């Protein structure tokens, strides 16, 4: 059956958006420096850290893409299993959290610049900004889905409204406003998913009806390699996600940060299990909808009060994730490009206002980009893979290859990873229907190690020759 818009679901969404506006206005008045705007004054407590990490990671990628779209398109098991990639990544970040805080940097390119060189910093800032613009673009679309379900307006119109709202919120209070609204959003989503699941299963015919359609294969209709192509990009992104690093650095203390990451792990485990179940159940009621609409469509067939809570939380996740990634991409331009290369003597106030101007410019570009991809999942996979193949191997080489990593090795690996992603995805159009990460991430890692070994050996021989 087609999705029937339910205007009553709009009330909790509007109510929560008004609350977000109040928090943004409060944050605007309490944001006076670059540190406040980018890292919330480095004073976030355990609950706020957990909430902002959960809300930022889940966002439209989980609610409309990722596990949601995979469950609707390929089956329940591959969607549930794909959620484990984030859990692995969170575990690694948990282990590395004190080291990440010790770097005391605003951005990932700053770490790459210190560990590899200015060339790596330049490649990193361009890649991260481009990938994050892609991620922001499908947050706009996710909000368009919410407005379509509640008001019946076309998704395209709702997407434009979402773009304007996210740009405005990102321009106001920075991470200070995003972090606090994230915490509330995470609580609402957890309550909505847990309470709403029984109603959704009942609407779809009960547990037995839903589970009777579950494939016995752990990968559903996907092959093992195809599944890996969906599983790996999320892992590679989260391991080097600038947003997560900024939130880890923004914690008030190491202890509060570690506790917050622990709660984040539990939250992702719960939400990434329930969302696929809801999306899979949607196949029996809405067999012909856009896969990204699956979970949102199910809010129309359950009691309005719980559907409203779930939809308000979904809208909040979409908005806060959009503002977070837009703010982070803008930080790369203002902090790494403007202050790092164009105007090294720029004051904090100049960087502060450059960030706000860049938010508007990148937001407009993100909206235009979203019009060229057929599905949220396709754009999500390209953005995740471009980031994961270019940034993650190089960043972990900085962490793990101290004394062995060379500038040429790091830079060559970054170029190889990005080039392989674009060639495989756009030029060759995904041979064998495999996502580019299967090829590009291993290539990047191999090039970094091989070139570093060769150039380090050459350097050592040159030194020895000079001593002779």
PDB file of C-alpha atoms in Angstrom, residues 199-353:
ATOM      1  CA  UNK A 199       3.569  -1.951  17.723  1.00  0.00           C
ATOM      2  CA  UNK A 200       5.424  -2.103  14.408  1.00  0.00           C
ATOM      3  CA  UNK A 201       5.762  -5.894  14.498  1.00  0.00           C
ATOM      4  CA  UNK A 202       2.069  -6.193  15.310  1.00  0.00           C
ATOM      5  CA  UNK A 203       1.143  -3.941  12.379  1.00  0.00           C
ATOM      6  CA  UNK A 204       3.237  -6.115  10.038  1.00  0.00           C
ATOM      7  CA  UNK A 205       1.380  -9.280  11.080  1.00  0.00           C
ATOM      8  CA  UNK A 206       3.333 -10.319  14.142  1.00  0.00           C
ATOM      9  CA  UNK A 207       6.779 -11.738  14.811  1.00  0.00           C
ATOM     10  CA  UNK A 208       6.067 -15.033  13.044  1.00  0.00           C
ATOM     11  CA  UNK A 209       4.931 -13.308   9.850  1.00  0.00           C
ATOM     12  CA  UNK A 210       7.981 -11.070   9.765  1.00  0.00           C
ATOM     13  CA  UNK A 211      10.501 -13.816  10.569  1.00  0.00           C
ATOM     14  CA  UNK A 212       8.954 -16.216   8.062  1.00  0.00           C
ATOM     15  CA  UNK A 213      10.427 -14.075   5.290  1.00  0.00           C
ATOM     16  CA  UNK A 214      13.959 -14.027   6.727  1.00  0.00           C
ATOM     17  CA  UNK A 215      16.522 -15.683   4.466  1.00  0.00           C
ATOM     18  CA  UNK A 216      18.586 -18.529   5.903  1.00  0.00           C
ATOM     19  CA  UNK A 217      21.704 -16.999   4.333  1.00  0.00           C
ATOM     20  CA  UNK A 218      23.589 -14.582   6.622  1.00  0.00           C
ATOM     21  CA  UNK A 219      24.113 -12.289   3.634  1.00  0.00           C
ATOM     22  CA  UNK A 220      20.532 -12.407   2.324  1.00  0.00           C
ATOM     23  CA  UNK A 221      20.525 -11.877  -1.429  1.00  0.00           C
ATOM     24  CA  UNK A 222      24.115 -10.571  -1.366  1.00  0.00           C
ATOM     25  CA  UNK A 223      27.289 -12.570  -1.963  1.00  0.00           C
ATOM     26  CA  UNK A 224      29.980 -12.544   0.708  1.00  0.00           C
ATOM     27  CA  UNK A 225      32.118 -10.026  -1.194  1.00  0.00           C
ATOM     28  CA  UNK A 226      29.135  -7.786  -1.886  1.00  0.00           C
ATOM     29  CA  UNK A 227      28.276  -7.817   1.826  1.00  0.00           C
ATOM     30  CA  UNK A 228      31.871  -6.919   2.696  1.00  0.00           C
ATOM     31  CA  UNK A 229      31.550  -4.003   0.293  1.00  0.00           C
ATOM     32  CA  UNK A 230      28.735  -2.628   2.486  1.00  0.00           C
ATOM     33  CA  UNK A 231      30.291  -3.623   5.819  1.00  0.00           C
ATOM     34  CA  UNK A 232      33.790  -2.185   5.428  1.00  0.00           C
ATOM     35  CA  UNK A 233      33.042   1.466   4.470  1.00  0.00           C
ATOM     36  CA  UNK A 234      31.340   2.219   7.792  1.00  0.00           C
ATOM     37  CA  UNK A 235      34.259   0.710   9.713  1.00  0.00           C
ATOM     38  CA  UNK A 236      36.821   2.699   7.754  1.00  0.00           C
ATOM     39  CA  UNK A 237      34.850   5.913   8.207  1.00  0.00           C
ATOM     40  CA  UNK A 238      34.277   5.614  11.949  1.00  0.00           C
ATOM     41  CA  UNK A 239      37.930   4.738  12.609  1.00  0.00           C
ATOM     42  CA  UNK A 240      39.031   8.128  11.251  1.00  0.00           C
ATOM     43  CA  UNK A 241      35.830  10.168  11.423  1.00  0.00           C
ATOM     44  CA  UNK A 242      36.792  13.742  12.251  1.00  0.00           C
ATOM     45  CA  UNK A 243      33.422  14.299  13.933  1.00  0.00           C
ATOM     46  CA  UNK A 244      34.059  11.495  16.404  1.00  0.00           C
ATOM     47  CA  UNK A 245      37.601  12.675  17.090  1.00  0.00           C
ATOM     48  CA  UNK A 246      36.384  16.229  17.766  1.00  0.00           C
ATOM     49  CA  UNK A 247      33.805  14.936  20.248  1.00  0.00           C
ATOM     50  CA  UNK A 248      36.366  12.763  21.988  1.00  0.00           C
ATOM     51  CA  UNK A 249      38.661  15.789  22.350  1.00  0.00           C
ATOM     52  CA  UNK A 250      35.705  17.898  23.550  1.00  0.00           C
ATOM     53  CA  UNK A 251      35.244  15.728  26.655  1.00  0.00           C
ATOM     54  CA  UNK A 252      35.910  17.324  30.012  1.00  0.00           C
ATOM     55  CA  UNK A 253      38.254  14.518  31.141  1.00  0.00           C
ATOM     56  CA  UNK A 254      39.608  11.140  30.014  1.00  0.00           C
ATOM     57  CA  UNK A 255      37.323   9.327  32.451  1.00  0.00           C
ATOM     58  CA  UNK A 256      34.171  11.118  31.267  1.00  0.00           C
ATOM     59  CA  UNK A 257      35.131  10.514  27.661  1.00  0.00           C
ATOM     60  CA  UNK A 258      35.733   6.785  28.182  1.00  0.00           C
ATOM     61  CA  UNK A 259      32.414   6.356  29.982  1.00  0.00           C
ATOM     62  CA  UNK A 260      30.661   8.282  27.210  1.00  0.00           C
ATOM     63  CA  UNK A 261      32.182   6.028  24.532  1.00  0.00           C
ATOM     64  CA  UNK A 262      31.027   2.976  26.487  1.00  0.00           C
ATOM     65  CA  UNK A 263      27.438   4.212  26.523  1.00  0.00           C
ATOM     66  CA  UNK A 264      27.746   5.060  22.806  1.00  0.00           C
ATOM     67  CA  UNK A 265      28.749   1.441  22.117  1.00  0.00           C
ATOM     68  CA  UNK A 266      25.629   0.146  23.880  1.00  0.00           C
ATOM     69  CA  UNK A 267      23.398   2.672  22.107  1.00  0.00           C
ATOM     70  CA  UNK A 268      24.690   1.706  18.659  1.00  0.00           C
ATOM     71  CA  UNK A 269      24.289  -2.001  19.468  1.00  0.00           C
ATOM     72  CA  UNK A 270      20.622  -1.465  20.371  1.00  0.00           C
ATOM     73  CA  UNK A 271      19.638   0.937  17.577  1.00  0.00           C
ATOM     74  CA  UNK A 272      21.492  -0.905  14.810  1.00  0.00           C
ATOM     75  CA  UNK A 273      19.555  -4.046  15.722  1.00  0.00           C
ATOM     76  CA  UNK A 274      16.077  -2.536  16.005  1.00  0.00           C
ATOM     77  CA  UNK A 275      16.218  -0.319  12.893  1.00  0.00           C
ATOM     78  CA  UNK A 276      16.805  -3.259  10.483  1.00  0.00           C
ATOM     79  CA  UNK A 277      13.901  -5.168  12.052  1.00  0.00           C
ATOM     80  CA  UNK A 278      11.587  -2.210  11.494  1.00  0.00           C
ATOM     81  CA  UNK A 279      12.809  -1.662   7.923  1.00  0.00           C
ATOM     82  CA  UNK A 280      12.477  -5.374   7.105  1.00  0.00           C
ATOM     83  CA  UNK A 281       8.924  -5.399   8.487  1.00  0.00           C
ATOM     84  CA  UNK A 282       8.107  -2.475   6.179  1.00  0.00           C
ATOM     85  CA  UNK A 283       8.549  -4.721   3.126  1.00  0.00           C
ATOM     86  CA  UNK A 284       5.239  -6.479   3.816  1.00  0.00           C
ATOM     87  CA  UNK A 285       3.238  -3.248   4.206  1.00  0.00           C
ATOM     88  CA  UNK A 286       5.043  -0.979   1.734  1.00  0.00           C
ATOM     89  CA  UNK A 287       6.590  -3.196  -0.971  1.00  0.00           C
ATOM     90  CA  UNK A 288       7.080  -0.447  -3.554  1.00  0.00           C
ATOM     91  CA  UNK A 289       8.560   2.507  -1.674  1.00  0.00           C
ATOM     92  CA  UNK A 290      12.038   4.022  -1.890  1.00  0.00           C
ATOM     93  CA  UNK A 291      14.200   1.830   0.465  1.00  0.00           C
ATOM     94  CA  UNK A 292      15.332   4.909   2.358  1.00  0.00           C
ATOM     95  CA  UNK A 293      11.711   5.548   3.379  1.00  0.00           C
ATOM     96  CA  UNK A 294      11.261   2.153   5.094  1.00  0.00           C
ATOM     97  CA  UNK A 295      11.614   3.015   8.779  1.00  0.00           C
ATOM     98  CA  UNK A 296      10.036   6.449   8.454  1.00  0.00           C
ATOM     99  CA  UNK A 297       7.017   4.979   6.619  1.00  0.00           C
ATOM    100  CA  UNK A 298       6.344   2.605   9.529  1.00  0.00           C
ATOM    101  CA  UNK A 299       5.677   5.545  11.854  1.00  0.00           C
ATOM    102  CA  UNK A 300       2.354   6.009  10.035  1.00  0.00           C
ATOM    103  CA  UNK A 301       0.961   2.584  11.006  1.00  0.00           C
ATOM    104  CA  UNK A 302       1.571   2.685  14.764  1.00  0.00           C
ATOM    105  CA  UNK A 303      -0.129   4.792  17.483  1.00  0.00           C
ATOM    106  CA  UNK A 304       0.402   8.483  16.797  1.00  0.00           C
ATOM    107  CA  UNK A 305       2.016   9.228  20.127  1.00  0.00           C
ATOM    108  CA  UNK A 306       4.825   6.727  19.660  1.00  0.00           C
ATOM    109  CA  UNK A 307       5.095   7.372  15.915  1.00  0.00           C
ATOM    110  CA  UNK A 308       5.456  11.070  16.685  1.00  0.00           C
ATOM    111  CA  UNK A 309       8.251  10.458  19.193  1.00  0.00           C
ATOM    112  CA  UNK A 310      10.064   8.195  16.725  1.00  0.00           C
ATOM    113  CA  UNK A 311       9.658  10.650  13.868  1.00  0.00           C
ATOM    114  CA  UNK A 312      10.737  13.612  15.999  1.00  0.00           C
ATOM    115  CA  UNK A 313      13.851  11.711  17.026  1.00  0.00           C
ATOM    116  CA  UNK A 314      14.504  10.693  13.413  1.00  0.00           C
ATOM    117  CA  UNK A 315      14.218  14.307  12.285  1.00  0.00           C
ATOM    118  CA  UNK A 316      16.513  15.361  15.118  1.00  0.00           C
ATOM    119  CA  UNK A 317      19.110  12.719  14.221  1.00  0.00           C
ATOM    120  CA  UNK A 318      19.033  13.873  10.603  1.00  0.00           C
ATOM    121  CA  UNK A 319      19.374  17.532  11.538  1.00  0.00           C
ATOM    122  CA  UNK A 320      22.101  17.128  14.155  1.00  0.00           C
ATOM    123  CA  UNK A 321      24.120  14.812  11.926  1.00  0.00           C
ATOM    124  CA  UNK A 322      23.759  17.277   9.065  1.00  0.00           C
ATOM    125  CA  UNK A 323      24.860  20.192  11.227  1.00  0.00           C
ATOM    126  CA  UNK A 324      27.765  18.184  12.677  1.00  0.00           C
ATOM    127  CA  UNK A 325      29.226  17.115   9.341  1.00  0.00           C
ATOM    128  CA  UNK A 326      28.606  20.514   7.773  1.00  0.00           C
ATOM    129  CA  UNK A 327      30.344  22.214  10.684  1.00  0.00           C
ATOM    130  CA  UNK A 328      33.226  19.737  10.537  1.00  0.00           C
ATOM    131  CA  UNK A 329      33.749  20.185   6.789  1.00  0.00           C
ATOM    132  CA  UNK A 330      33.692  23.950   7.236  1.00  0.00           C
ATOM    133  CA  UNK A 331      36.298  23.633   9.967  1.00  0.00           C
ATOM    134  CA  UNK A 332      38.621  21.955   7.458  1.00  0.00           C
ATOM    135  CA  UNK A 333      38.299  24.921   5.129  1.00  0.00           C
ATOM    136  CA  UNK A 334      38.702  27.606   7.793  1.00  0.00           C
ATOM    137  CA  UNK A 335      41.252  25.944  10.070  1.00  0.00           C
ATOM    138  CA  UNK A 336      43.298  23.821   7.654  1.00  0.00           C
ATOM    139  CA  UNK A 337      43.042  25.708   4.350  1.00  0.00           C
ATOM    140  CA  UNK A 338      42.542  29.332   5.383  1.00  0.00           C
ATOM    141  CA  UNK A 339      44.721  29.433   8.498  1.00  0.00           C
ATOM    142  CA  UNK A 340      47.012  26.578   7.457  1.00  0.00           C
ATOM    143  CA  UNK A 341      47.884  27.757   3.935  1.00  0.00           C
ATOM    144  CA  UNK A 342      46.305  31.103   2.994  1.00  0.00           C
ATOM    145  CA  UNK A 343      46.566  33.258   6.126  1.00  0.00           C
ATOM    146  CA  UNK A 344      48.736  31.623   8.828  1.00  0.00           C
ATOM    147  CA  UNK A 345      48.475  34.752  10.982  1.00  0.00           C
ATOM    148  CA  UNK A 346      44.668  34.772  10.997  1.00  0.00           C
ATOM    149  CA  UNK A 347      43.155  35.593  14.374  1.00  0.00           C
ATOM    150  CA  UNK A 348      40.693  33.292  16.134  1.00  0.00           C
ATOM    151  CA  UNK A 349      37.919  35.754  15.296  1.00  0.00           C
ATOM    152  CA  UNK A 350      38.745  35.649  11.584  1.00  0.00           C
ATOM    153  CA  UNK A 351      38.750  31.816  11.602  1.00  0.00           C
ATOM    154  CA  UNK A 352      35.530  31.854  13.609  1.00  0.00           C
ATOM    155  CA  UNK A 353      33.678  33.938  11.012  1.00  0.00           C
TER     156      UNK A 353
END
